[in-house]
Short mmCIF file of C-alpha atoms in Angstrom, two decimals:
data_model
loop_
_atom_site.label_atom_id
_atom_site.label_comp_id
_atom_site.label_asym_id
_atom_site.label_seq_id
_atom_site.Cartn_x
_atom_site.Cartn_y
_atom_site.Cartn_z
CA UNK A 1 -15.63 -5.31 6.35
CA UNK A 2 -13.28 -8.27 6.56
CA UNK A 3 -13.11 -11.30 8.79
CA UNK A 4 -10.41 -10.00 11.14
CA UNK A 5 -8.88 -11.99 13.95
CA UNK A 6 -8.98 -10.35 17.36
CA UNK A 7 -5.38 -9.90 18.42
CA UNK A 8 -4.11 -10.30 21.93
CA UNK A 9 -0.84 -8.40 21.60
CA UNK A 10 2.24 -7.86 19.57
CA UNK A 11 3.36 -11.46 19.95
CA UNK A 12 0.23 -12.77 18.28
CA UNK A 13 0.50 -10.23 15.46
CA UNK A 14 4.05 -11.35 14.79
CA UNK A 15 3.01 -15.00 14.89
CA UNK A 16 0.23 -14.56 12.35
CA UNK A 17 2.45 -12.42 10.12
CA UNK A 18 4.88 -15.31 9.88
CA UNK A 19 2.06 -17.72 9.11
CA UNK A 20 0.61 -15.39 6.51
CA UNK A 21 3.76 -15.54 4.39
CA UNK A 22 4.14 -19.32 4.52
CA UNK A 23 2.36 -20.01 1.22
CA UNK A 24 4.82 -17.95 -0.89
CA UNK A 25 6.67 -20.25 -3.27
CA UNK A 26 9.40 -19.90 -5.85
CA UNK A 27 8.16 -20.45 -9.39
CA UNK A 28 10.13 -20.37 -12.66
CA UNK A 29 9.55 -17.66 -15.22
CA UNK A 30 7.58 -18.50 -18.39
CA UNK A 31 9.70 -20.35 -20.95
CA UNK A 32 9.07 -17.64 -23.57
CA UNK A 33 8.79 -13.86 -23.28
CA UNK A 34 5.59 -12.05 -24.21
CA UNK A 35 6.38 -9.76 -27.10
CA UNK A 36 4.34 -6.61 -27.69
CA UNK A 37 4.54 -3.71 -30.06
CA UNK A 38 4.11 -0.23 -28.67
CA UNK A 39 4.29 1.27 -25.20
CA UNK A 40 2.25 1.02 -22.04
CA UNK A 41 0.53 -2.34 -21.41
CA UNK A 42 -1.90 -3.61 -18.77
CA UNK A 43 -3.22 -6.84 -17.28
CA UNK A 44 -6.00 -7.33 -14.71
CA UNK A 45 -5.33 -9.77 -11.88
CA UNK A 46 -7.55 -11.20 -9.16
CA UNK A 47 -6.09 -12.93 -6.13
CA UNK A 48 -8.29 -12.39 -3.12
CA UNK A 49 -8.60 -9.07 -1.33
CA UNK A 50 -7.28 -6.39 -3.65
CA UNK A 51 -5.50 -4.56 -0.84
CA UNK A 52 -2.62 -7.04 -0.84
CA UNK A 53 -2.46 -7.56 -4.61
CA UNK A 54 -2.23 -3.81 -5.13
CA UNK A 55 0.50 -3.50 -2.49
CA UNK A 56 2.63 -6.17 -4.17
CA UNK A 57 2.48 -4.65 -7.64
CA UNK A 58 3.03 -1.12 -6.37
CA UNK A 59 6.45 -2.39 -5.31
CA UNK A 60 7.45 -3.71 -8.75
CA UNK A 61 9.88 -1.73 -10.88
CA UNK A 62 8.34 -0.87 -14.21
CA UNK A 63 4.78 -0.90 -12.90
CA UNK A 64 3.33 2.55 -13.47
CA UNK A 65 -0.02 2.11 -11.70
CA UNK A 66 -1.84 -0.61 -9.78
CA UNK A 67 -5.52 0.25 -9.36
CA UNK A 68 -7.95 -1.74 -7.24
CA UNK A 69 -11.29 -2.52 -8.84
CA UNK A 70 -13.85 -5.08 -9.93
CA UNK A 71 -14.18 -7.22 -13.08
CA UNK A 72 -15.87 -10.32 -14.39
CA UNK A 73 -19.46 -9.82 -13.34
CA UNK A 74 -22.78 -9.56 -15.09
CA UNK A 75 -24.10 -6.44 -13.37
CA UNK A 76 -23.77 -3.18 -15.30
CA UNK A 77 -22.10 -1.46 -12.35
CA UNK A 78 -19.95 -2.62 -9.47
CA UNK A 79 -19.49 -1.25 -5.97
CA UNK A 80 -17.95 -2.84 -2.92
CA UNK A 81 -21.37 -3.31 -1.36
CA UNK A 82 -22.64 -5.12 -4.47
CA UNK A 83 -19.55 -7.25 -5.07
CA UNK A 84 -19.11 -8.30 -1.45
CA UNK A 85 -22.53 -9.95 -1.58
CA UNK A 86 -21.03 -12.56 -3.93
CA UNK A 87 -24.09 -12.33 -6.16
CA UNK A 88 -22.81 -10.20 -9.06
CA UNK A 89 -20.11 -12.50 -10.42
CA UNK A 90 -17.45 -9.83 -10.08
CA UNK A 91 -14.03 -10.46 -8.58
CA UNK A 92 -11.88 -8.06 -6.61
CA UNK A 93 -9.03 -7.30 -9.01
CA UNK A 94 -6.11 -4.98 -9.65
CA UNK A 95 -5.38 -3.42 -13.02
CA UNK A 96 -1.60 -3.43 -13.41
CA UNK A 97 -0.29 -0.95 -15.97
CA UNK A 98 3.38 -1.34 -16.83
CA UNK A 99 6.19 -0.30 -19.14
CA UNK A 100 7.25 -3.37 -21.17
CA UNK A 101 10.68 -1.81 -21.64
CA UNK A 102 11.28 -2.17 -17.89
CA UNK A 103 9.26 -5.26 -16.94
CA UNK A 104 7.55 -7.89 -19.07
CA UNK A 105 4.28 -9.76 -18.68
CA UNK A 106 6.12 -12.97 -17.83
CA UNK A 107 7.75 -11.34 -14.79
CA UNK A 108 4.42 -9.90 -13.64
CA UNK A 109 2.78 -13.33 -13.87
CA UNK A 110 5.72 -14.94 -12.10
CA UNK A 111 5.21 -12.58 -9.15
CA UNK A 112 1.44 -13.13 -9.27
CA UNK A 113 1.74 -16.92 -9.04
CA UNK A 114 4.49 -16.94 -6.43
CA UNK A 115 4.10 -14.28 -3.74
CA UNK A 116 0.92 -12.32 -4.49
CA UNK A 117 -1.53 -15.11 -3.66
CA UNK A 118 -2.09 -18.87 -3.56
CA UNK A 119 -3.29 -19.84 -7.06
CA UNK A 120 -4.42 -23.31 -5.96
CA UNK A 121 -7.19 -22.00 -3.70
CA UNK A 122 -10.71 -22.10 -5.13
CA UNK A 123 -12.89 -19.06 -4.39
CA UNK A 124 -10.92 -18.01 -1.34
CA UNK A 125 -7.69 -16.43 -0.12
CA UNK A 126 -6.76 -16.40 3.55
CA UNK A 127 -9.85 -15.64 5.64
CA UNK A 128 -11.86 -14.30 2.67
CA UNK A 129 -14.23 -16.70 0.93
CA UNK A 130 -16.54 -16.34 -2.05
CA UNK A 131 -16.35 -16.15 -5.83
CA UNK A 132 -15.36 -12.49 -5.54
CA UNK A 133 -12.03 -13.68 -4.11
CA UNK A 134 -11.26 -16.17 -6.89
CA UNK A 135 -7.83 -16.45 -8.47
CA UNK A 136 -8.24 -14.98 -11.93
CA UNK A 137 -6.52 -13.29 -14.85
CA UNK A 138 -8.66 -11.04 -17.04
CA UNK A 139 -7.17 -10.82 -20.51
CA UNK A 140 -7.58 -8.14 -23.16
CA UNK A 141 -7.05 -10.31 -26.22
CA UNK A 142 -6.31 -13.79 -27.53
CA UNK A 143 -2.54 -13.30 -27.31
CA UNK A 144 -2.70 -12.59 -23.58
CA UNK A 145 -5.10 -15.49 -23.08
CA UNK A 146 -2.83 -18.00 -24.81
CA UNK A 147 0.27 -16.74 -23.02
CA UNK A 148 -1.33 -17.06 -19.57
CA UNK A 149 -2.76 -20.49 -20.42
CA UNK A 150 0.64 -21.74 -21.59
CA UNK A 151 2.33 -20.50 -18.43
CA UNK A 152 -0.24 -22.18 -16.18
CA UNK A 153 0.26 -25.41 -18.14
CA UNK A 154 4.04 -25.16 -17.62
CA UNK A 155 3.65 -24.67 -13.87
CA UNK A 156 1.18 -27.54 -13.56
CA UNK A 157 3.46 -29.83 -15.61
CA UNK A 158 6.41 -28.93 -13.37
CA UNK A 159 4.30 -29.77 -10.29
CA UNK A 160 5.37 -26.56 -8.57
CA UNK A 161 2.31 -26.72 -6.32
CA UNK A 162 0.82 -29.63 -4.41
CA UNK A 163 -2.54 -28.97 -6.07
CA UNK A 164 -3.42 -27.90 -9.64
CA UNK A 165 -3.61 -24.18 -10.30
CA UNK A 166 -7.23 -23.02 -9.99
CA UNK A 167 -6.74 -19.64 -11.68
CA UNK A 168 -9.44 -18.79 -14.19
CA UNK A 169 -8.68 -16.98 -17.45
CA UNK A 170 -11.53 -14.65 -18.31
CA UNK A 171 -12.11 -11.99 -20.97
CA UNK A 172 -11.93 -8.44 -19.66
CA UNK A 173 -15.32 -6.97 -20.52
CA UNK A 174 -15.25 -4.05 -18.12
CA UNK A 175 -13.06 -2.78 -15.28
CA UNK A 176 -14.72 -0.80 -12.51
CA UNK A 177 -12.37 1.23 -10.32
CA UNK A 178 -12.95 0.57 -6.62
CA UNK A 179 -13.90 3.28 -4.17
CA UNK A 180 -11.20 5.78 -3.15
CA UNK A 181 -10.97 4.39 0.37
CA UNK A 182 -9.78 1.07 -1.10
CA UNK A 183 -6.96 2.65 -3.12
CA UNK A 184 -3.46 2.49 -1.57
CA UNK A 185 -5.05 0.89 1.47
CA UNK A 186 -2.02 -1.14 2.56
CA UNK A 187 0.33 1.81 2.16
CA UNK A 188 -1.94 4.16 4.10
CA UNK A 189 -2.85 1.66 6.85
CA UNK A 190 0.27 -0.43 7.55
CA UNK A 191 -0.73 -1.18 11.16
CA UNK A 192 -4.27 -2.31 10.38
CA UNK A 193 -4.40 -5.94 11.61
CA UNK A 194 -5.61 -7.43 8.32
CA UNK A 195 -2.76 -5.68 6.46
CA UNK A 196 -0.15 -6.68 9.04
CA UNK A 197 -1.22 -10.32 9.06
CA UNK A 198 -2.10 -11.07 5.46
CA UNK A 199 -0.62 -8.42 3.14
CA UNK A 200 2.63 -7.08 4.57
CA UNK A 201 4.20 -10.59 4.40
CA UNK A 202 3.48 -10.66 0.66
CA UNK A 203 5.49 -7.49 0.12
CA UNK A 204 8.29 -8.90 2.28
CA UNK A 205 8.27 -12.08 0.20
CA UNK A 206 8.48 -10.00 -2.96
CA UNK A 207 11.53 -8.18 -1.64
CA UNK A 208 13.18 -11.47 -0.65
CA UNK A 209 12.37 -13.52 -3.76
CA UNK A 210 12.60 -10.79 -6.40
CA UNK A 211 15.21 -8.28 -5.18
CA UNK A 212 16.00 -7.23 -8.75
CA UNK A 213 12.38 -6.22 -9.32
CA UNK A 214 11.57 -4.80 -5.89
CA UNK A 215 10.91 -1.07 -5.69
CA UNK A 216 11.32 0.75 -2.39
CA UNK A 217 8.62 3.06 -1.07
CA UNK A 218 11.18 5.83 -0.87
CA UNK A 219 11.63 8.04 -3.91
CA UNK A 220 14.42 10.49 -3.13
CA UNK A 221 14.48 11.98 -6.61
CA UNK A 222 11.56 14.28 -5.78
CA UNK A 223 13.04 15.65 -2.55
CA UNK A 224 14.89 18.96 -2.34
CA UNK A 225 18.08 19.35 -0.32
CA UNK A 226 16.32 20.46 2.86
CA UNK A 227 13.81 17.59 2.67
CA UNK A 228 16.63 15.08 2.26
CA UNK A 229 18.61 16.68 5.11
CA UNK A 230 15.66 16.53 7.50
CA UNK A 231 14.16 13.14 6.65
CA UNK A 232 17.31 11.16 5.92
CA UNK A 233 19.98 12.88 8.03
CA UNK A 234 17.88 13.74 11.10
CA UNK A 235 18.29 17.43 10.37
CA UNK A 236 16.31 20.42 11.62
CA UNK A 237 15.06 23.27 9.46
CA UNK A 238 15.13 26.92 10.64
CA UNK A 239 12.19 28.05 12.78
CA UNK A 240 9.77 30.58 11.25
CA UNK A 241 11.39 29.99 7.85
CA UNK A 242 9.59 26.85 6.79
CA UNK A 243 6.49 26.10 4.77
CA UNK A 244 3.83 25.11 7.30
CA UNK A 245 4.62 26.73 10.65
CA UNK A 246 1.82 29.29 10.11
CA UNK A 247 -0.43 27.30 7.78
CA UNK A 248 -4.05 27.55 8.96
CA UNK A 249 -5.83 25.65 6.17
CA UNK A 250 -7.94 22.57 6.87
CA UNK A 251 -6.34 19.36 5.67
CA UNK A 252 -3.92 16.59 6.55
CA UNK A 253 -0.13 16.36 6.58
CA UNK A 254 1.48 13.27 5.03
CA UNK A 255 5.03 11.93 4.97
CA UNK A 256 6.88 13.75 2.16
CA UNK A 257 8.62 10.47 1.26
CA UNK A 258 5.91 7.79 1.42
CA UNK A 259 2.66 9.74 1.48
CA UNK A 260 1.55 8.10 4.72
CA UNK A 261 -0.99 10.26 6.66
CA UNK A 262 0.56 11.61 9.84
CA UNK A 263 -1.15 14.71 11.21
CA UNK A 264 -4.38 16.66 10.84
CA UNK A 265 -4.97 20.41 10.93
CA UNK A 266 -7.65 19.68 13.55
CA UNK A 267 -4.81 18.89 16.00
CA UNK A 268 -2.49 21.75 14.94
CA UNK A 269 -1.83 24.71 17.23
CA UNK A 270 0.47 27.72 17.43
CA UNK A 271 3.17 26.82 19.95
CA UNK A 272 5.29 29.90 19.24
CA UNK A 273 8.24 27.66 18.39
CA UNK A 274 8.33 28.46 14.68
CA UNK A 275 7.68 24.87 13.62
CA UNK A 276 4.38 23.11 12.93
CA UNK A 277 3.03 21.79 16.23
CA UNK A 278 0.34 19.17 16.85
CA UNK A 279 -1.27 17.75 19.97
CA UNK A 280 -1.37 14.25 18.48
CA UNK A 281 -0.84 12.33 15.23
CA UNK A 282 -3.81 11.05 13.27
CA UNK A 283 -3.01 7.62 14.71
CA UNK A 284 -0.53 7.88 17.54
CA UNK A 285 0.41 4.20 17.52
CA UNK A 286 1.79 4.57 14.00
CA UNK A 287 4.73 6.83 14.87
CA UNK A 288 8.12 5.44 15.82
CA UNK A 289 9.58 7.01 18.95
CA UNK A 290 13.30 6.88 19.77
CA UNK A 291 15.27 8.44 22.61
CA UNK A 292 17.53 11.15 21.18
CA UNK A 293 20.52 12.33 23.24
CA UNK A 294 22.19 14.39 20.52
CA UNK A 295 23.30 18.00 21.05
CA UNK A 296 23.61 17.48 24.81
CA UNK A 297 19.86 17.04 25.27
CA UNK A 298 17.56 14.13 25.97
CA UNK A 299 14.51 14.24 23.70
CA UNK A 300 12.01 11.84 22.18
CA UNK A 301 12.44 11.67 18.41
CA UNK A 302 9.48 10.76 16.21
CA UNK A 303 9.78 9.01 12.84
CA UNK A 304 7.31 7.79 10.26
CA UNK A 305 6.81 4.00 10.34
CA UNK A 306 6.56 3.35 6.61
CA UNK A 307 9.53 5.30 5.22
CA UNK A 308 11.34 5.74 8.55
CA UNK A 309 11.60 9.47 7.88
CA UNK A 310 12.82 11.73 10.67
CA UNK A 311 9.91 14.03 11.51
CA UNK A 312 10.91 15.94 14.64
CA UNK A 313 10.38 15.47 18.38
CA UNK A 314 7.57 15.19 20.90
CA UNK A 315 7.59 17.20 24.14
CA UNK A 316 5.35 17.26 27.22
CA UNK A 317 4.72 21.02 27.22
CA UNK A 318 1.65 21.02 24.96
CA UNK A 319 -1.89 22.14 25.82
CA UNK A 320 -2.97 20.42 29.03
CA UNK A 321 -6.59 20.24 28.02
CA UNK A 322 -5.59 18.19 24.95
CA UNK A 323 -3.26 15.70 26.58
CA UNK A 324 -0.21 17.87 27.26
CA UNK A 325 1.89 16.77 24.28
CA UNK A 326 3.51 18.91 21.60
CA UNK A 327 4.64 17.19 18.44
CA UNK A 328 7.21 19.60 17.02
CA UNK A 329 7.55 18.64 13.37
CA UNK A 330 9.71 19.84 10.50
CA UNK A 331 7.75 21.21 7.54
CA UNK A 332 10.35 19.62 5.26
CA UNK A 333 9.21 16.15 6.34
CA UNK A 334 5.60 16.86 5.39
CA UNK A 335 3.33 17.42 2.42
CA UNK A 336 0.06 19.24 3.07
CA UNK A 337 -3.14 18.08 1.37
CA UNK A 338 -6.04 20.55 1.64
CA UNK A 339 -9.41 19.23 2.71
CA UNK A 340 -10.85 20.01 -0.72
CA UNK A 341 -8.26 17.74 -2.39
CA UNK A 342 -8.47 14.70 -0.12
CA UNK A 343 -10.73 12.66 -2.42
CA UNK A 344 -8.77 13.58 -5.53
CA UNK A 345 -5.44 12.69 -3.91
CA UNK A 346 -6.69 9.30 -2.72
CA UNK A 347 -7.18 10.24 0.95
CA UNK A 348 -10.98 10.21 0.93
CA UNK A 349 -11.06 8.14 4.13
CA UNK A 350 -9.88 11.23 6.03
CA UNK A 351 -12.66 13.58 4.95
CA UNK A 352 -14.58 12.53 8.06
CA UNK A 353 -12.01 14.33 10.23
CA UNK A 354 -13.56 17.61 9.11
CA UNK A 355 -17.24 16.75 9.40
#
């Protein structure tokens, strides 16, 4: 689906990650604020592959939603297959909906022009080329259009970039939401090479350059006491008195903190321990493993990579015909999503596990 470099190991991944963040620059905020009357506002931004743009704006305080989609074309519909041909005139975009009481349009544009993408590139970002990857702002009205145009003029006059800004300002005629498997892609696939090389550095640059606006993945306000104890304090819940130890529904289990997919019911088995047990994670390489010598024992702890939540431990006494491992996981670290709800919850890419 993308032009992806073939990696030869962790060293090369790290090298390209550092290169991928090199274009991030510091740009001044617009000279004047954008004043609006009323509540929720939105702006549609194009800056290359929408995976990375969405990831950046999902980490901004005051942003309520960041939805990947398509805009700017002549065709009456838009799908990834159509847009990726480069023949429809559409661009990959993200519709950013925000609360102007918490963040203003000027701050959103400042992030867009500094860390989200390189606005001097013409019809390309990173390895992706074509008009569908153009730098663009799709405006809802004349006020937005004039504000964006003035800001671009200020940045060009200040010679912030070596080249003139190539960002187009286009009227928003229609926004087409992208397919479910494109939504939250960076969050759900942090170890995918394209994400690691090209998009994760953008989020890191956001955290470094805009610490006052950066929003962590973790949202502790929704966790109960047991969930906090387990995930944040390396606690253990009681056996046989937890939510999922005897759950037999089809579906996937995600990190209660970040929503990252971790385990599937297809790998779940009854170990007799009183905790949910799995023969393997959905993607084993994603889990963090640490030696744990607490309580006078030597065990292998497992944690989620995105939110660094404590999940439980992995033992070598699992079913031999399925690899011999037993991932003993606390229910309190998980949220179960039934198979029937995967598409609705944004996990449509995992439906294939049950086909």
